[in-house]
PDB file of C-alpha atoms and ligand atoms in Angstrom:
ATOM      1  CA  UNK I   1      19.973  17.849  -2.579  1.00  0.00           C
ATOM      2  CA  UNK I   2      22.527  18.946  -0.101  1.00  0.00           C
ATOM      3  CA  UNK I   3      20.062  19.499   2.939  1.00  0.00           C
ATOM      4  CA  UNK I   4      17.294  17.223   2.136  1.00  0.00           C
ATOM      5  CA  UNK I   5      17.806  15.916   5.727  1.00  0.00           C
ATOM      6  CA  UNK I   6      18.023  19.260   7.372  1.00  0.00           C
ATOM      7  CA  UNK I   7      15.200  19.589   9.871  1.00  0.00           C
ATOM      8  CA  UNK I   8      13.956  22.837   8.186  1.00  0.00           C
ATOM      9  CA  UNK I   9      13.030  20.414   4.852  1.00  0.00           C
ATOM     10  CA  UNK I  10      11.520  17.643   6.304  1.00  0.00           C
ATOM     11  CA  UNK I  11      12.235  14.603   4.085  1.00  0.00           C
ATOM     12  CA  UNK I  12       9.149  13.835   1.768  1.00  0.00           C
ATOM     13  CA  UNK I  13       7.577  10.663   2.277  1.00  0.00           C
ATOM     14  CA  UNK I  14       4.569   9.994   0.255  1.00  0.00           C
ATOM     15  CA  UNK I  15       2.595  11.993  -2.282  1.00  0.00           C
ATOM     16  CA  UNK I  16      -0.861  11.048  -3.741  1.00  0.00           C
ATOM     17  CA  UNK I  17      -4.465  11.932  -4.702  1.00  0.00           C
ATOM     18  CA  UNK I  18      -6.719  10.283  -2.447  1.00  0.00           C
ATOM     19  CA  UNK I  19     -10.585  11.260  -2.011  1.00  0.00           C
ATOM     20  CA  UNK I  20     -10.910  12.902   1.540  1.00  0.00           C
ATOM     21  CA  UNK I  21     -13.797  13.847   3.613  1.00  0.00           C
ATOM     22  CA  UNK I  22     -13.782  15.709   7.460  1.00  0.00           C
ATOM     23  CA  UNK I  23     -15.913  14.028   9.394  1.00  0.00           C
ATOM     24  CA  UNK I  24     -15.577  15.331  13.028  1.00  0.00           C
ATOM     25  CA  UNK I  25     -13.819  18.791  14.228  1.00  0.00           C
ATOM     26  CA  UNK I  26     -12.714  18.566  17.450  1.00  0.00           C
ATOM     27  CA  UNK I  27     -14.706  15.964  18.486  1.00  0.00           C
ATOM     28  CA  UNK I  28     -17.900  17.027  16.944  1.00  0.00           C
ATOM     29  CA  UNK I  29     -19.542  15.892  13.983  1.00  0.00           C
ATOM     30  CA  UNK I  30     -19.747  17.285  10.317  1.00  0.00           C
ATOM     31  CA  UNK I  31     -21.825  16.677   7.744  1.00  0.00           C
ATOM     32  CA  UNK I  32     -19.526  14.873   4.989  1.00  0.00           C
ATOM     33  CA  UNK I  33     -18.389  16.143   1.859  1.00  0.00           C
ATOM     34  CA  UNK I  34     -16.134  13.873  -0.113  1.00  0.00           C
ATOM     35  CA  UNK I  35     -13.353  15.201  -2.479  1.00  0.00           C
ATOM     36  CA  UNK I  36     -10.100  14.420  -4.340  1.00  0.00           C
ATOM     37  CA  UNK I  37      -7.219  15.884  -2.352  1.00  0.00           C
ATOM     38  CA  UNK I  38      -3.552  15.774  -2.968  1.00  0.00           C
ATOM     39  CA  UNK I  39      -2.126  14.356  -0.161  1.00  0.00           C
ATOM     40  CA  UNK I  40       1.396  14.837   1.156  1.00  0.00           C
ATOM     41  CA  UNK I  41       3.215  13.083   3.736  1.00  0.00           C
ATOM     42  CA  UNK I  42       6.050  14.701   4.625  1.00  0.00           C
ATOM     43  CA  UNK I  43       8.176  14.888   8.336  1.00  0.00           C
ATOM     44  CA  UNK I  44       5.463  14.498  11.382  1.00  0.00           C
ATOM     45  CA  UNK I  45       2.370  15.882   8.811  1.00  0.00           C
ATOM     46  CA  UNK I  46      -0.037  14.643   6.145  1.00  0.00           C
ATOM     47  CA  UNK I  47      -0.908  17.880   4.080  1.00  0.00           C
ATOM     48  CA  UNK I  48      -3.536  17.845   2.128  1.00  0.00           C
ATOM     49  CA  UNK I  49      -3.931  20.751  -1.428  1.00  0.00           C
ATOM     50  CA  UNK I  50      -7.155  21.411  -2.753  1.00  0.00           C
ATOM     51  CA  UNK I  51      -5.830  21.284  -6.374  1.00  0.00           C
ATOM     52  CA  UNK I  52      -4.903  18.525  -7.195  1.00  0.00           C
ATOM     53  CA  UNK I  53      -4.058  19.690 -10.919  1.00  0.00           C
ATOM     54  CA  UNK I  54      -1.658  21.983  -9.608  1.00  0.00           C
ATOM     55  CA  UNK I  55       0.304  19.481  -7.496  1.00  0.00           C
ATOM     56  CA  UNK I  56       3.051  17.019  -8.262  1.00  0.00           C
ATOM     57  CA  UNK I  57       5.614  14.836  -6.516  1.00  0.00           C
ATOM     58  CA  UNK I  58       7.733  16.450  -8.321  1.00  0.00           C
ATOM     59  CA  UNK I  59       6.717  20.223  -8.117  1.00  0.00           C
ATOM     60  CA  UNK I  60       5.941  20.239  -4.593  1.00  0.00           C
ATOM     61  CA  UNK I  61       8.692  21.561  -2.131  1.00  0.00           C
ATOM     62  CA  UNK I  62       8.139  22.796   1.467  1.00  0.00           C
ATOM     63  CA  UNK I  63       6.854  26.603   1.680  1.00  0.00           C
ATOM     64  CA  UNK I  64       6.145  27.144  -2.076  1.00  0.00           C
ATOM     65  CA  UNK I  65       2.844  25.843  -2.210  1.00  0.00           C
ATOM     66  CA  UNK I  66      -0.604  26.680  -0.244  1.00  0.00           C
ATOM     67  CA  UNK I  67      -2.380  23.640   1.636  1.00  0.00           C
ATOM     68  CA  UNK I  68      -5.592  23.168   2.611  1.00  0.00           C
ATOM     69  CA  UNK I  69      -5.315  22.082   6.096  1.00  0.00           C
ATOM     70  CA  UNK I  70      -2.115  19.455   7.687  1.00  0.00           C
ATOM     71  CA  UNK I  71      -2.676  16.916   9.783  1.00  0.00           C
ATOM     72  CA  UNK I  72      -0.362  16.738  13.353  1.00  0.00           C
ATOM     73  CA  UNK I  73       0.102  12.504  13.230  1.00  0.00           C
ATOM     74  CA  UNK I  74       1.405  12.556  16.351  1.00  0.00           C
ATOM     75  CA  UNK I  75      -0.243  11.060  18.809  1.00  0.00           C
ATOM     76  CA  UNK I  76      -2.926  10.251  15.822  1.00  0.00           C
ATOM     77  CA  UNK I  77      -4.791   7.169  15.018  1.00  0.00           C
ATOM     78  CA  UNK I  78      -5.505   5.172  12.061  1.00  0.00           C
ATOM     79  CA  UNK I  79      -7.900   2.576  11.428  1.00  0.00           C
ATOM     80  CA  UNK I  80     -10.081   0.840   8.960  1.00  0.00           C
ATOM     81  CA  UNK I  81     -13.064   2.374   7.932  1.00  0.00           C
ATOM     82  CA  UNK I  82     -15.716   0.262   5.891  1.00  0.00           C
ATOM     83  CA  UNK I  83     -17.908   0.601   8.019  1.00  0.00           C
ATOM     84  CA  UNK I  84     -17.980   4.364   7.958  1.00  0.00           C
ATOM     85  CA  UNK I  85     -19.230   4.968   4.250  1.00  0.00           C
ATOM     86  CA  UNK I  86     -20.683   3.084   1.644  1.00  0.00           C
ATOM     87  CA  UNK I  87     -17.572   3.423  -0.314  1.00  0.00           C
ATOM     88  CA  UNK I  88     -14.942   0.506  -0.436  1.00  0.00           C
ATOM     89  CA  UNK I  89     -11.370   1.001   0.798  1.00  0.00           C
ATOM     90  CA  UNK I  90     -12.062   3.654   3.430  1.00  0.00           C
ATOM     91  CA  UNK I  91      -9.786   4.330   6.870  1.00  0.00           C
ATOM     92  CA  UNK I  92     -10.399   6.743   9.342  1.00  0.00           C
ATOM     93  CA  UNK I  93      -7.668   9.420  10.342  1.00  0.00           C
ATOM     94  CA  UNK I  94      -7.906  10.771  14.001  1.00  0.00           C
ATOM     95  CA  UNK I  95      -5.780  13.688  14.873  1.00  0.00           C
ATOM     96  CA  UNK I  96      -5.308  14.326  19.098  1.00  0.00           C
ATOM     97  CA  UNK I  97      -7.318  17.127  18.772  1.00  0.00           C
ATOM     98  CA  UNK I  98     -10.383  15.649  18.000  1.00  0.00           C
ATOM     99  CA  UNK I  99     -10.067  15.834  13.884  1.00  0.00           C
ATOM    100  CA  UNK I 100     -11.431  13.033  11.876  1.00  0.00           C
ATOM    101  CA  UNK I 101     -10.689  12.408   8.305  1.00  0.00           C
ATOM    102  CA  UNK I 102     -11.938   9.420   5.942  1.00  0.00           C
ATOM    103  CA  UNK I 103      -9.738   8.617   3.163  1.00  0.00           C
ATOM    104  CA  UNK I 104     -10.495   6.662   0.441  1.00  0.00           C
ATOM    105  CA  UNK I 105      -9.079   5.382  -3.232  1.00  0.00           C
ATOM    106  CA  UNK I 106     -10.669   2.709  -5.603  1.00  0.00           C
ATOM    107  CA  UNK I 107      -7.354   1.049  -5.876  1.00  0.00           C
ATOM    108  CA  UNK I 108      -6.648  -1.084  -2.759  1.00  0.00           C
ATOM    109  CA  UNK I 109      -2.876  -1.402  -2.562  1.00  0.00           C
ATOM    110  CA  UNK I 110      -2.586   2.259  -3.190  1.00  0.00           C
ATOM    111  CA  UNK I 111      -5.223   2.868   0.071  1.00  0.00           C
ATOM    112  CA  UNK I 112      -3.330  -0.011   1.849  1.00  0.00           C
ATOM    113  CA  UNK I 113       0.169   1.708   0.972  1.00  0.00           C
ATOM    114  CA  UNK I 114      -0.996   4.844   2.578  1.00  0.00           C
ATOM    115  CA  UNK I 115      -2.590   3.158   5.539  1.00  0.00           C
ATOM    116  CA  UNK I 116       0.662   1.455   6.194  1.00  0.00           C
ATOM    117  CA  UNK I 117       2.921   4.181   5.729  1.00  0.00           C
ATOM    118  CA  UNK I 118       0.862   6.497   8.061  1.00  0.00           C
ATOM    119  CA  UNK I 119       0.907   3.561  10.439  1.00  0.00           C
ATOM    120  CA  UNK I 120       4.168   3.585  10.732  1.00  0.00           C
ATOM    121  CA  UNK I 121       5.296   7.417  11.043  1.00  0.00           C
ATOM    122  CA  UNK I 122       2.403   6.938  13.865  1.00  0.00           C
ATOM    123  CA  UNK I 123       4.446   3.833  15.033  1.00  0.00           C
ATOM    124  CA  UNK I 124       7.801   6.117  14.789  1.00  0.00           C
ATOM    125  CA  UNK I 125       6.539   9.366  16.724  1.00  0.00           C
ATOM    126  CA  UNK I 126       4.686   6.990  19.525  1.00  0.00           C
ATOM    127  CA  UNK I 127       8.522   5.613  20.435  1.00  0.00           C
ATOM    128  CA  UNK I 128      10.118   9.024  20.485  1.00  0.00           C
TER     129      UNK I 128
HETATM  130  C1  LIG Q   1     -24.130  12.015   1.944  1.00  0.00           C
HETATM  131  C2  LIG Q   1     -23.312  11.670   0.716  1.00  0.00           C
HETATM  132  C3  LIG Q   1     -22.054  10.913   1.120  1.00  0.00           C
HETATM  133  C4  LIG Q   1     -22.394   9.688   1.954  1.00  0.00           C
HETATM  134  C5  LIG Q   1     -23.233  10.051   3.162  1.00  0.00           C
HETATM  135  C6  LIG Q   1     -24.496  10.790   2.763  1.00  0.00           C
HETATM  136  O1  LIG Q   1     -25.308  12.665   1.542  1.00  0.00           O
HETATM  137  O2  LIG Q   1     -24.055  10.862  -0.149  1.00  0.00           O
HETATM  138  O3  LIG Q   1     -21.344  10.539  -0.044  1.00  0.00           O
HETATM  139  O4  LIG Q   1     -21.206   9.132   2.431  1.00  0.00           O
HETATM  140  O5  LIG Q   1     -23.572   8.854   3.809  1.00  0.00           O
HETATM  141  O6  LIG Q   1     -25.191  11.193   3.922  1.00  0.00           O
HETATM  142  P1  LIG Q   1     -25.368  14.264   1.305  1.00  0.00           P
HETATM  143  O7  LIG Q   1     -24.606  14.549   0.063  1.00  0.00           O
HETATM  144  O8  LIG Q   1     -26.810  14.528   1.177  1.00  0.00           O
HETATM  145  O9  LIG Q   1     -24.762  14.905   2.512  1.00  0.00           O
HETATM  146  P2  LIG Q   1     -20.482   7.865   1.790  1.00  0.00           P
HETATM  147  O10 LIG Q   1     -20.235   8.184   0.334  1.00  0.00           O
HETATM  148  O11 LIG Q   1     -19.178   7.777   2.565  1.00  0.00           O
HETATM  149  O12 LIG Q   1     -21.334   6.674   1.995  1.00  0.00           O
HETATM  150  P3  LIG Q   1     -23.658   8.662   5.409  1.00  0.00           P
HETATM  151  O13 LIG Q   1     -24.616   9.684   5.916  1.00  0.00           O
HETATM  152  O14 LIG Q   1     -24.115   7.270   5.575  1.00  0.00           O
HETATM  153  O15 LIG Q   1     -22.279   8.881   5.960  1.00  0.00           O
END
């Protein structure tokens, strides 16, 4: 489209269903509660819907839909996670303000391809 590079419509980057658990609020510590999320990369934020049923790559466009919660990933941090939950292919998402997500998938390259491309939007913002 036309403007997909305007600033107001951030350029999508990723798009995926990923099982997600909160783990810490600013700084302090919840009680997990894992679940599927659709999860949306898109300019400086990883947005995550609660319906996953109701999302697609394709359907999903800036302002017409109703997220959970985003994630600033600025200044964030990822890392690896297995040690974190009895579940295999787990990293840990850590927002500046004290956030902490795990996210997980059964299929390892999909996990690694979402590790990596976090990484490097991370990477990106860190050298602005
Ligand atoms: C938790 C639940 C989580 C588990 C967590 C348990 O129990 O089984 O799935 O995390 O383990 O405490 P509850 O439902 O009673 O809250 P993982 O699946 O990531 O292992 P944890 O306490 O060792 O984090």
């Amino acid at each position: 489209s036309p403007d997909s590079n305007d600033s107001s419509t951030p350029e999508l980057e990723k798009a995926g269903l990923l099982n997600k658990t909160k783990i810490a609020e600013g700084g302090r510590k919840l009680r997990k509660n894992w679940n599927p999320s659709w999860v949306v990369l898109v300019g400086n934020s990883l947005v995550f819907f609660k319906d996953p049923k109701s999302q697609t790559p394709s359907s999903w466009k800036p302002g017409n839909s109703r997220p959970e919660s985003s994630v600033d990933l600025r200044g964030a941090v990822v890392q690896w996670a297995n040690d974190l939950s009895s579940k295999k292919n787990v990293f840990k998402l850590r927002t500046v303000t004290g956030n902490e997500f795990l996210l997980q998938s059964e299929t390892h390259s999909l996990i690694r391809e979402w590790f990596n491309t976090i990484h490097s939007v991370i990477n990106r913002l860190d050298r602005e």
